[in-house]
Amino acid sequence: MTFLVAGASGSVGRRIVEQLLAKGVRVRALTRDPARTSFPEGVEVVRGDLTDPDSLAPAFEGVTGVHLITFGGATFAPLETGPQIVALAEKAGVRRITVLHGGGPTPLEDTVKASGIDWTVVMPVEFMSNALEWADAIRTADEVREPFVDRLSAMVHEADIGAVAAEALVSPGHAGQSYVVTGPQVLTLQDKVSALAAARGRAIELVELSEAQAREQWAAQGLPAETIEFLVMVYGDTPEEGRTVTDVVQRVTGRPARTFTEWAAEHADAFRA
């Protein structure tokens, strides 16, 4: 059996590739530019662009299961090519599709759900890897500057997202499921900062910003206005699912979800000067 992973060079896609390899199946990684990406030994790398269905036919040949993302192209716009992609999957005899949820309804996800192929939607909350956005400030100033410091997050390790998706691709029993994938704990910002400080062996100060200061900081970083509004919304009033622990990782993979302390230890060097 061969499994095709779209978005294979992304933080989640790479983990899905790793988890599928660990299960002993053949893995085909889809990327727009094979020359600029590297994958573990044994991965078949194929060129293709989800925004250009004509480029995808060879990638689908002989494929049993497919992992899809809902955005594509240089601007990461919501894909409008769902019908063509699903048609290719059906023609190839694909039996299972997983979709990485894009944060809301998207044309591709809707098309997959309406198809006759067994589908599973993987809906992760905040990625633990988002903490890497603080790396420069921690290395240079030993501080994290953020608004809404009382906000809560059940943030999830990218490897656990990959593990859930890989299991849903290779095993029966997950068709028609939308899995909210979380870590094992609800964390405050101070919890995260303390874990990073312990991992790197040096104190980090959490500096609380007002909303106005945060907006100014994000604008100076070059974030577009719509992204700033989104951050204010999700940080100022985090949706319940983003701060509620689920048992999906344990239930689907048979092992506990990884903690942020584990993630911090794995990435400690990124936060050291």
PDB file of C-alpha atoms in Angstrom:
ATOM      1  CA  MET A   1       0.000   0.000   0.000  1.00  0.00           C
ATOM      2  CA  THR A   2       1.187   3.500  -0.853  1.00  0.00           C
ATOM      3  CA  PHE A   3       0.121   6.622   1.031  1.00  0.00           C
ATOM      4  CA  LEU A   4       0.340  10.110  -0.459  1.00  0.00           C
ATOM      5  CA  VAL A   5       0.995  13.069   1.858  1.00  0.00           C
ATOM      6  CA  ALA A   6       0.236  16.561   0.570  1.00  0.00           C
ATOM      7  CA  GLY A   7       1.857  19.442   2.405  1.00  0.00           C
ATOM      8  CA  ALA A   8       4.620  16.986   3.252  1.00  0.00           C
ATOM      9  CA  SER A   9       7.228  19.681   3.898  1.00  0.00           C
ATOM     10  CA  GLY A  10       5.080  21.422   6.519  1.00  0.00           C
ATOM     11  CA  SER A  11       5.352  21.019  10.288  1.00  0.00           C
ATOM     12  CA  VAL A  12       2.477  18.509  10.370  1.00  0.00           C
ATOM     13  CA  GLY A  13       3.073  16.904   6.983  1.00  0.00           C
ATOM     14  CA  ARG A  14       6.606  15.913   7.913  1.00  0.00           C
ATOM     15  CA  ARG A  15       5.316  14.239  11.058  1.00  0.00           C
ATOM     16  CA  ILE A  16       2.729  12.293   9.086  1.00  0.00           C
ATOM     17  CA  VAL A  17       5.479  11.094   6.753  1.00  0.00           C
ATOM     18  CA  GLU A  18       7.561   9.968   9.743  1.00  0.00           C
ATOM     19  CA  GLN A  19       4.658   8.187  11.397  1.00  0.00           C
ATOM     20  CA  LEU A  20       3.688   6.366   8.196  1.00  0.00           C
ATOM     21  CA  LEU A  21       7.274   5.248   7.676  1.00  0.00           C
ATOM     22  CA  ALA A  22       7.318   3.911  11.229  1.00  0.00           C
ATOM     23  CA  LYS A  23       4.277   1.800  10.341  1.00  0.00           C
ATOM     24  CA  GLY A  24       6.218   0.173   7.523  1.00  0.00           C
ATOM     25  CA  VAL A  25       4.120   1.415   4.618  1.00  0.00           C
ATOM     26  CA  ARG A  26       5.239   3.072   1.387  1.00  0.00           C
ATOM     27  CA  VAL A  27       5.119   6.860   1.575  1.00  0.00           C
ATOM     28  CA  ARG A  28       4.901   9.323  -1.299  1.00  0.00           C
ATOM     29  CA  ALA A  29       5.540  12.986  -0.423  1.00  0.00           C
ATOM     30  CA  LEU A  30       3.911  15.658  -2.584  1.00  0.00           C
ATOM     31  CA  THR A  31       5.744  18.955  -2.912  1.00  0.00           C
ATOM     32  CA  ARG A  32       5.776  21.857  -5.335  1.00  0.00           C
ATOM     33  CA  ASP A  33       9.582  21.962  -5.386  1.00  0.00           C
ATOM     34  CA  PRO A  34      11.346  18.637  -4.719  1.00  0.00           C
ATOM     35  CA  ALA A  35      14.762  20.262  -5.154  1.00  0.00           C
ATOM     36  CA  ARG A  36      14.206  22.440  -2.083  1.00  0.00           C
ATOM     37  CA  THR A  37      12.991  19.740   0.284  1.00  0.00           C
ATOM     38  CA  SER A  38      14.512  16.680   1.919  1.00  0.00           C
ATOM     39  CA  PHE A  39      12.804  13.675   3.436  1.00  0.00           C
ATOM     40  CA  PRO A  40      13.905  10.541   5.271  1.00  0.00           C
ATOM     41  CA  GLU A  41      15.336   7.664   3.287  1.00  0.00           C
ATOM     42  CA  GLY A  42      12.651   5.517   1.721  1.00  0.00           C
ATOM     43  CA  VAL A  43      10.219   8.344   0.949  1.00  0.00           C
ATOM     44  CA  GLU A  44       9.238   8.737  -2.703  1.00  0.00           C
ATOM     45  CA  VAL A  45       9.149  12.459  -3.519  1.00  0.00           C
ATOM     46  CA  VAL A  46       6.859  13.639  -6.322  1.00  0.00           C
ATOM     47  CA  ARG A  47       6.244  17.055  -7.804  1.00  0.00           C
ATOM     48  CA  GLY A  48       2.706  18.436  -7.721  1.00  0.00           C
ATOM     49  CA  ASP A  49       0.632  21.467  -6.815  1.00  0.00           C
ATOM     50  CA  LEU A  50      -2.833  21.173  -5.263  1.00  0.00           C
ATOM     51  CA  THR A  51      -3.852  24.362  -7.079  1.00  0.00           C
ATOM     52  CA  ASP A  52      -3.065  22.648 -10.404  1.00  0.00           C
ATOM     53  CA  PRO A  53      -4.918  19.307 -10.572  1.00  0.00           C
ATOM     54  CA  ASP A  54      -3.349  18.480 -13.937  1.00  0.00           C
ATOM     55  CA  SER A  55      -0.004  18.181 -12.126  1.00  0.00           C
ATOM     56  CA  LEU A  56      -1.325  15.597  -9.660  1.00  0.00           C
ATOM     57  CA  ALA A  57      -2.327  12.581 -11.756  1.00  0.00           C
ATOM     58  CA  PRO A  58       1.048  10.765 -11.499  1.00  0.00           C
ATOM     59  CA  ALA A  59       1.117  11.296  -7.732  1.00  0.00           C
ATOM     60  CA  PHE A  60      -2.179   9.452  -7.267  1.00  0.00           C
ATOM     61  CA  GLU A  61      -1.203   6.323  -9.211  1.00  0.00           C
ATOM     62  CA  GLY A  62      -1.470   3.223  -7.037  1.00  0.00           C
ATOM     63  CA  VAL A  63      -2.322   5.171  -3.886  1.00  0.00           C
ATOM     64  CA  THR A  64      -4.414   3.645  -1.094  1.00  0.00           C
ATOM     65  CA  GLY A  65      -4.719   6.652   1.228  1.00  0.00           C
ATOM     66  CA  VAL A  66      -4.187  10.400   0.888  1.00  0.00           C
ATOM     67  CA  HIS A  67      -3.587  13.180   3.386  1.00  0.00           C
ATOM     68  CA  LEU A  68      -4.774  16.582   2.168  1.00  0.00           C
ATOM     69  CA  ILE A  69      -4.466  20.169   3.329  1.00  0.00           C
ATOM     70  CA  THR A  70      -7.118  22.782   2.593  1.00  0.00           C
ATOM     71  CA  PHE A  71      -4.875  25.635   1.458  1.00  0.00           C
ATOM     72  CA  GLY A  72      -2.369  25.830  -1.374  1.00  0.00           C
ATOM     73  CA  GLY A  73      -0.180  27.969  -3.570  1.00  0.00           C
ATOM     74  CA  ALA A  74       2.270  30.670  -2.587  1.00  0.00           C
ATOM     75  CA  THR A  75      -0.462  32.672  -0.794  1.00  0.00           C
ATOM     76  CA  PHE A  76      -1.989  29.679   1.047  1.00  0.00           C
ATOM     77  CA  ALA A  77      -5.445  30.587  -0.218  1.00  0.00           C
ATOM     78  CA  PRO A  78      -8.316  28.117   0.376  1.00  0.00           C
ATOM     79  CA  LEU A  79      -8.218  25.503  -2.364  1.00  0.00           C
ATOM     80  CA  GLU A  80     -10.977  25.639  -4.960  1.00  0.00           C
ATOM     81  CA  THR A  81      -9.793  22.457  -6.675  1.00  0.00           C
ATOM     82  CA  GLY A  82     -11.493  19.987  -4.355  1.00  0.00           C
ATOM     83  CA  PRO A  83     -13.742  18.412  -7.017  1.00  0.00           C
ATOM     84  CA  GLN A  84     -10.803  17.713  -9.336  1.00  0.00           C
ATOM     85  CA  ILE A  85      -8.632  16.347  -6.519  1.00  0.00           C
ATOM     86  CA  VAL A  86     -11.388  14.050  -5.268  1.00  0.00           C
ATOM     87  CA  ALA A  87     -12.063  12.886  -8.831  1.00  0.00           C
ATOM     88  CA  LEU A  88      -8.391  11.927  -9.158  1.00  0.00           C
ATOM     89  CA  ALA A  89      -8.573  10.067  -5.847  1.00  0.00           C
ATOM     90  CA  GLU A  90     -11.688   8.181  -6.902  1.00  0.00           C
ATOM     91  CA  LYS A  91     -10.171   7.253 -10.272  1.00  0.00           C
ATOM     92  CA  ALA A  92      -7.031   5.958  -8.533  1.00  0.00           C
ATOM     93  CA  GLY A  93      -9.065   3.796  -6.152  1.00  0.00           C
ATOM     94  CA  VAL A  94      -8.109   5.716  -3.010  1.00  0.00           C
ATOM     95  CA  ARG A  95      -9.848   4.167   0.001  1.00  0.00           C
ATOM     96  CA  ARG A  96      -9.170   6.727   2.731  1.00  0.00           C
ATOM     97  CA  ILE A  97      -8.564  10.474   2.946  1.00  0.00           C
ATOM     98  CA  THR A  98      -7.511  12.533   5.938  1.00  0.00           C
ATOM     99  CA  VAL A  99      -7.874  16.310   5.871  1.00  0.00           C
ATOM    100  CA  LEU A 100      -5.989  18.759   8.070  1.00  0.00           C
ATOM    101  CA  HIS A 101      -8.711  21.166   9.165  1.00  0.00           C
ATOM    102  CA  GLY A 102      -8.093  24.763   8.122  1.00  0.00           C
ATOM    103  CA  GLY A 103      -9.811  26.514  11.020  1.00  0.00           C
ATOM    104  CA  GLY A 104     -13.252  26.731   9.429  1.00  0.00           C
ATOM    105  CA  PRO A 105     -15.348  25.504   6.505  1.00  0.00           C
ATOM    106  CA  THR A 106     -13.336  25.153   3.296  1.00  0.00           C
ATOM    107  CA  PRO A 107     -14.342  24.031  -0.194  1.00  0.00           C
ATOM    108  CA  LEU A 108     -11.911  21.107  -0.243  1.00  0.00           C
ATOM    109  CA  GLU A 109     -13.023  19.695   3.095  1.00  0.00           C
ATOM    110  CA  ASP A 110     -16.669  20.007   2.059  1.00  0.00           C
ATOM    111  CA  THR A 111     -15.958  18.163  -1.195  1.00  0.00           C
ATOM    112  CA  VAL A 112     -14.111  15.347   0.568  1.00  0.00           C
ATOM    113  CA  LYS A 113     -16.979  14.881   3.016  1.00  0.00           C
ATOM    114  CA  ALA A 114     -19.467  14.685   0.149  1.00  0.00           C
ATOM    115  CA  SER A 115     -17.438  12.024  -1.670  1.00  0.00           C
ATOM    116  CA  GLY A 116     -17.833   8.271  -1.401  1.00  0.00           C
ATOM    117  CA  ILE A 117     -14.327   7.842   0.023  1.00  0.00           C
ATOM    118  CA  ASP A 118     -13.855   7.157   3.736  1.00  0.00           C
ATOM    119  CA  TRP A 119     -12.713  10.449   5.259  1.00  0.00           C
ATOM    120  CA  THR A 120     -11.367  11.663   8.584  1.00  0.00           C
ATOM    121  CA  VAL A 121     -10.879  15.322   9.504  1.00  0.00           C
ATOM    122  CA  VAL A 122      -7.976  16.076  11.845  1.00  0.00           C
ATOM    123  CA  MET A 123      -8.672  19.268  13.816  1.00  0.00           C
ATOM    124  CA  PRO A 124      -5.637  20.273  15.912  1.00  0.00           C
ATOM    125  CA  VAL A 125      -5.716  23.120  18.403  1.00  0.00           C
ATOM    126  CA  GLU A 126      -2.710  25.429  18.881  1.00  0.00           C
ATOM    127  CA  PHE A 127       0.563  23.821  17.768  1.00  0.00           C
ATOM    128  CA  MET A 128       3.325  23.600  20.347  1.00  0.00           C
ATOM    129  CA  SER A 129       5.675  24.720  17.592  1.00  0.00           C
ATOM    130  CA  ASN A 130       4.024  28.159  17.714  1.00  0.00           C
ATOM    131  CA  ALA A 131       6.349  28.790  20.658  1.00  0.00           C
ATOM    132  CA  LEU A 132       9.196  29.058  18.159  1.00  0.00           C
ATOM    133  CA  GLU A 133       7.833  32.524  17.343  1.00  0.00           C
ATOM    134  CA  TRP A 134       9.321  33.603  20.676  1.00  0.00           C
ATOM    135  CA  ALA A 135      12.782  32.194  19.984  1.00  0.00           C
ATOM    136  CA  ASP A 136      14.474  35.410  18.843  1.00  0.00           C
ATOM    137  CA  ALA A 137      13.170  37.455  21.776  1.00  0.00           C
ATOM    138  CA  ILE A 138      14.118  34.752  24.258  1.00  0.00           C
ATOM    139  CA  ARG A 139      17.628  34.357  22.836  1.00  0.00           C
ATOM    140  CA  THR A 140      18.317  38.103  22.694  1.00  0.00           C
ATOM    141  CA  ALA A 141      16.342  39.529  25.621  1.00  0.00           C
ATOM    142  CA  ASP A 142      15.316  36.610  27.854  1.00  0.00           C
ATOM    143  CA  GLU A 143      11.691  37.661  27.555  1.00  0.00           C
ATOM    144  CA  VAL A 144       8.331  36.909  25.985  1.00  0.00           C
ATOM    145  CA  ARG A 145       6.079  39.903  25.213  1.00  0.00           C
ATOM    146  CA  GLU A 146       2.419  38.911  24.797  1.00  0.00           C
ATOM    147  CA  PRO A 147      -1.105  40.203  25.484  1.00  0.00           C
ATOM    148  CA  PHE A 148      -3.895  38.314  27.251  1.00  0.00           C
ATOM    149  CA  VAL A 149      -1.479  36.452  29.526  1.00  0.00           C
ATOM    150  CA  ASP A 150      -4.317  34.629  31.308  1.00  0.00           C
ATOM    151  CA  ARG A 151      -5.402  32.865  28.127  1.00  0.00           C
ATOM    152  CA  LEU A 152      -5.514  29.078  28.193  1.00  0.00           C
ATOM    153  CA  SER A 153      -4.401  26.539  25.586  1.00  0.00           C
ATOM    154  CA  ALA A 154      -4.556  22.750  25.283  1.00  0.00           C
ATOM    155  CA  MET A 155      -1.748  23.011  22.720  1.00  0.00           C
ATOM    156  CA  VAL A 156      -0.688  19.869  20.893  1.00  0.00           C
ATOM    157  CA  HIS A 157       2.635  18.401  19.772  1.00  0.00           C
ATOM    158  CA  GLU A 158       2.927  18.212  15.990  1.00  0.00           C
ATOM    159  CA  ALA A 159       4.041  14.576  16.273  1.00  0.00           C
ATOM    160  CA  ASP A 160       0.716  13.702  17.877  1.00  0.00           C
ATOM    161  CA  ILE A 161      -1.189  15.371  15.053  1.00  0.00           C
ATOM    162  CA  GLY A 162       0.850  13.303  12.633  1.00  0.00           C
ATOM    163  CA  ALA A 163       0.264  10.140  14.632  1.00  0.00           C
ATOM    164  CA  VAL A 164      -3.524  10.586  14.596  1.00  0.00           C
ATOM    165  CA  ALA A 165      -3.571  11.288  10.854  1.00  0.00           C
ATOM    166  CA  ALA A 166      -1.310   8.327  10.074  1.00  0.00           C
ATOM    167  CA  GLU A 167      -3.414   5.938  12.136  1.00  0.00           C
ATOM    168  CA  ALA A 168      -6.606   7.140  10.459  1.00  0.00           C
ATOM    169  CA  LEU A 169      -5.013   6.552   7.061  1.00  0.00           C
ATOM    170  CA  VAL A 170      -3.774   3.009   7.628  1.00  0.00           C
ATOM    171  CA  SER A 171      -6.415   1.573   9.971  1.00  0.00           C
ATOM    172  CA  PRO A 172     -10.187   1.047   9.714  1.00  0.00           C
ATOM    173  CA  GLY A 173     -12.653   2.529  12.167  1.00  0.00           C
ATOM    174  CA  HIS A 174     -12.073   6.251  11.631  1.00  0.00           C
ATOM    175  CA  ALA A 175     -14.358   6.990   8.700  1.00  0.00           C
ATOM    176  CA  GLY A 176     -16.657   9.974   9.131  1.00  0.00           C
ATOM    177  CA  GLN A 177     -14.842  11.208  12.244  1.00  0.00           C
ATOM    178  CA  SER A 178     -13.742  14.769  12.985  1.00  0.00           C
ATOM    179  CA  TYR A 179     -11.037  14.503  15.632  1.00  0.00           C
ATOM    180  CA  VAL A 180     -10.171  17.517  17.806  1.00  0.00           C
ATOM    181  CA  VAL A 181      -6.525  16.788  18.638  1.00  0.00           C
ATOM    182  CA  THR A 182      -5.097  18.362  21.817  1.00  0.00           C
ATOM    183  CA  GLY A 183      -2.247  17.975  24.227  1.00  0.00           C
ATOM    184  CA  PRO A 184      -2.721  16.431  27.694  1.00  0.00           C
ATOM    185  CA  GLN A 185      -2.830  19.701  29.661  1.00  0.00           C
ATOM    186  CA  VAL A 186      -4.418  23.133  29.672  1.00  0.00           C
ATOM    187  CA  LEU A 187      -1.585  25.653  29.902  1.00  0.00           C
ATOM    188  CA  THR A 188      -1.285  29.344  30.692  1.00  0.00           C
ATOM    189  CA  LEU A 189       1.321  31.524  29.036  1.00  0.00           C
ATOM    190  CA  GLN A 190       3.330  31.414  32.249  1.00  0.00           C
ATOM    191  CA  ASP A 191       3.238  27.608  32.171  1.00  0.00           C
ATOM    192  CA  LYS A 192       4.739  27.672  28.674  1.00  0.00           C
ATOM    193  CA  VAL A 193       7.384  30.242  29.519  1.00  0.00           C
ATOM    194  CA  SER A 194       8.388  28.347  32.660  1.00  0.00           C
ATOM    195  CA  ALA A 195       8.744  25.103  30.696  1.00  0.00           C
ATOM    196  CA  LEU A 196      10.951  26.806  28.124  1.00  0.00           C
ATOM    197  CA  ALA A 197      13.087  28.404  30.844  1.00  0.00           C
ATOM    198  CA  ALA A 198      13.591  25.046  32.553  1.00  0.00           C
ATOM    199  CA  ALA A 199      14.476  23.366  29.261  1.00  0.00           C
ATOM    200  CA  ARG A 200      17.102  25.915  28.274  1.00  0.00           C
ATOM    201  CA  GLY A 201      18.446  26.414  31.786  1.00  0.00           C
ATOM    202  CA  ARG A 202      17.938  30.179  32.002  1.00  0.00           C
ATOM    203  CA  ALA A 203      15.090  32.364  33.304  1.00  0.00           C
ATOM    204  CA  ILE A 204      12.614  34.024  30.926  1.00  0.00           C
ATOM    205  CA  GLU A 205      10.446  37.016  31.858  1.00  0.00           C
ATOM    206  CA  LEU A 206       6.828  37.157  30.695  1.00  0.00           C
ATOM    207  CA  VAL A 207       5.968  40.766  29.838  1.00  0.00           C
ATOM    208  CA  GLU A 208       2.260  41.524  29.489  1.00  0.00           C
ATOM    209  CA  LEU A 209       1.269  43.820  26.654  1.00  0.00           C
ATOM    210  CA  SER A 210      -1.946  45.759  26.313  1.00  0.00           C
ATOM    211  CA  GLU A 211      -4.045  44.993  23.255  1.00  0.00           C
ATOM    212  CA  ALA A 212      -2.893  48.254  21.676  1.00  0.00           C
ATOM    213  CA  GLN A 213       0.769  47.413  22.306  1.00  0.00           C
ATOM    214  CA  ALA A 214       0.261  43.938  20.869  1.00  0.00           C
ATOM    215  CA  ARG A 215      -1.349  45.324  17.743  1.00  0.00           C
ATOM    216  CA  GLU A 216       1.584  47.703  17.311  1.00  0.00           C
ATOM    217  CA  GLN A 217       4.103  44.883  17.820  1.00  0.00           C
ATOM    218  CA  TRP A 218       2.388  42.577  15.326  1.00  0.00           C
ATOM    219  CA  ALA A 219       2.110  45.348  12.744  1.00  0.00           C
ATOM    220  CA  ALA A 220       5.833  46.085  13.144  1.00  0.00           C
ATOM    221  CA  GLN A 221       6.476  42.386  12.482  1.00  0.00           C
ATOM    222  CA  GLY A 222       4.691  42.757   9.157  1.00  0.00           C
ATOM    223  CA  LEU A 223       1.530  40.806   9.982  1.00  0.00           C
ATOM    224  CA  PRO A 224      -1.431  41.774   7.782  1.00  0.00           C
ATOM    225  CA  ALA A 225      -4.448  43.442   9.349  1.00  0.00           C
ATOM    226  CA  GLU A 226      -6.674  40.360   9.028  1.00  0.00           C
ATOM    227  CA  THR A 227      -4.104  38.225  10.839  1.00  0.00           C
ATOM    228  CA  ILE A 228      -3.869  40.765  13.659  1.00  0.00           C
ATOM    229  CA  GLU A 229      -7.652  40.759  14.054  1.00  0.00           C
ATOM    230  CA  PHE A 230      -7.639  36.957  14.132  1.00  0.00           C
ATOM    231  CA  LEU A 231      -4.974  36.911  16.862  1.00  0.00           C
ATOM    232  CA  VAL A 232      -6.879  39.417  18.968  1.00  0.00           C
ATOM    233  CA  MET A 233     -10.000  37.294  18.612  1.00  0.00           C
ATOM    234  CA  VAL A 234      -8.475  33.896  19.467  1.00  0.00           C
ATOM    235  CA  TYR A 235      -6.157  35.170  22.195  1.00  0.00           C
ATOM    236  CA  GLY A 236      -8.691  37.512  23.755  1.00  0.00           C
ATOM    237  CA  ASP A 237     -11.462  34.923  23.772  1.00  0.00           C
ATOM    238  CA  THR A 238     -10.036  31.488  23.028  1.00  0.00           C
ATOM    239  CA  PRO A 239     -12.751  29.129  21.745  1.00  0.00           C
ATOM    240  CA  GLU A 240     -13.721  26.387  24.172  1.00  0.00           C
ATOM    241  CA  GLU A 241     -12.255  23.632  21.996  1.00  0.00           C
ATOM    242  CA  GLY A 242      -8.881  25.376  22.087  1.00  0.00           C
ATOM    243  CA  ARG A 243      -8.717  25.166  25.876  1.00  0.00           C
ATOM    244  CA  THR A 244     -10.346  21.784  26.490  1.00  0.00           C
ATOM    245  CA  VAL A 245      -8.343  18.561  26.623  1.00  0.00           C
ATOM    246  CA  THR A 246      -9.606  15.621  24.571  1.00  0.00           C
ATOM    247  CA  ASP A 247      -8.549  11.962  24.718  1.00  0.00           C
ATOM    248  CA  VAL A 248      -8.189  11.661  20.932  1.00  0.00           C
ATOM    249  CA  VAL A 249      -4.444  10.990  20.905  1.00  0.00           C
ATOM    250  CA  GLN A 250      -4.728   8.232  23.511  1.00  0.00           C
ATOM    251  CA  ARG A 251      -7.862   6.766  21.955  1.00  0.00           C
ATOM    252  CA  VAL A 252      -6.630   6.745  18.358  1.00  0.00           C
ATOM    253  CA  THR A 253      -2.926   5.954  18.809  1.00  0.00           C
ATOM    254  CA  GLY A 254      -2.970   3.981  22.066  1.00  0.00           C
ATOM    255  CA  ARG A 255      -0.363   6.218  23.698  1.00  0.00           C
ATOM    256  CA  PRO A 256      -0.593   9.380  25.831  1.00  0.00           C
ATOM    257  CA  ALA A 257      -0.333  12.776  24.205  1.00  0.00           C
ATOM    258  CA  ARG A 258       3.081  14.408  24.484  1.00  0.00           C
ATOM    259  CA  THR A 259       3.477  17.259  26.973  1.00  0.00           C
ATOM    260  CA  PHE A 260       4.779  20.763  26.330  1.00  0.00           C
ATOM    261  CA  THR A 261       7.623  19.978  28.720  1.00  0.00           C
ATOM    262  CA  GLU A 262       8.686  17.216  26.328  1.00  0.00           C
ATOM    263  CA  TRP A 263       8.410  19.565  23.346  1.00  0.00           C
ATOM    264  CA  ALA A 264      10.458  22.234  25.142  1.00  0.00           C
ATOM    265  CA  ALA A 265      13.220  19.737  25.921  1.00  0.00           C
ATOM    266  CA  GLU A 266      13.326  18.624  22.277  1.00  0.00           C
ATOM    267  CA  HIS A 267      13.673  22.229  21.050  1.00  0.00           C
ATOM    268  CA  ALA A 268      15.693  23.782  23.893  1.00  0.00           C
ATOM    269  CA  ASP A 269      18.599  24.786  21.629  1.00  0.00           C
ATOM    270  CA  ALA A 270      16.307  27.081  19.623  1.00  0.00           C
ATOM    271  CA  PHE A 271      15.882  29.238  22.738  1.00  0.00           C
ATOM    272  CA  ARG A 272      19.535  29.397  23.825  1.00  0.00           C
ATOM    273  CA  ALA A 273      21.761  32.342  22.913  1.00  0.00           C
TER     274      ALA A 273
END
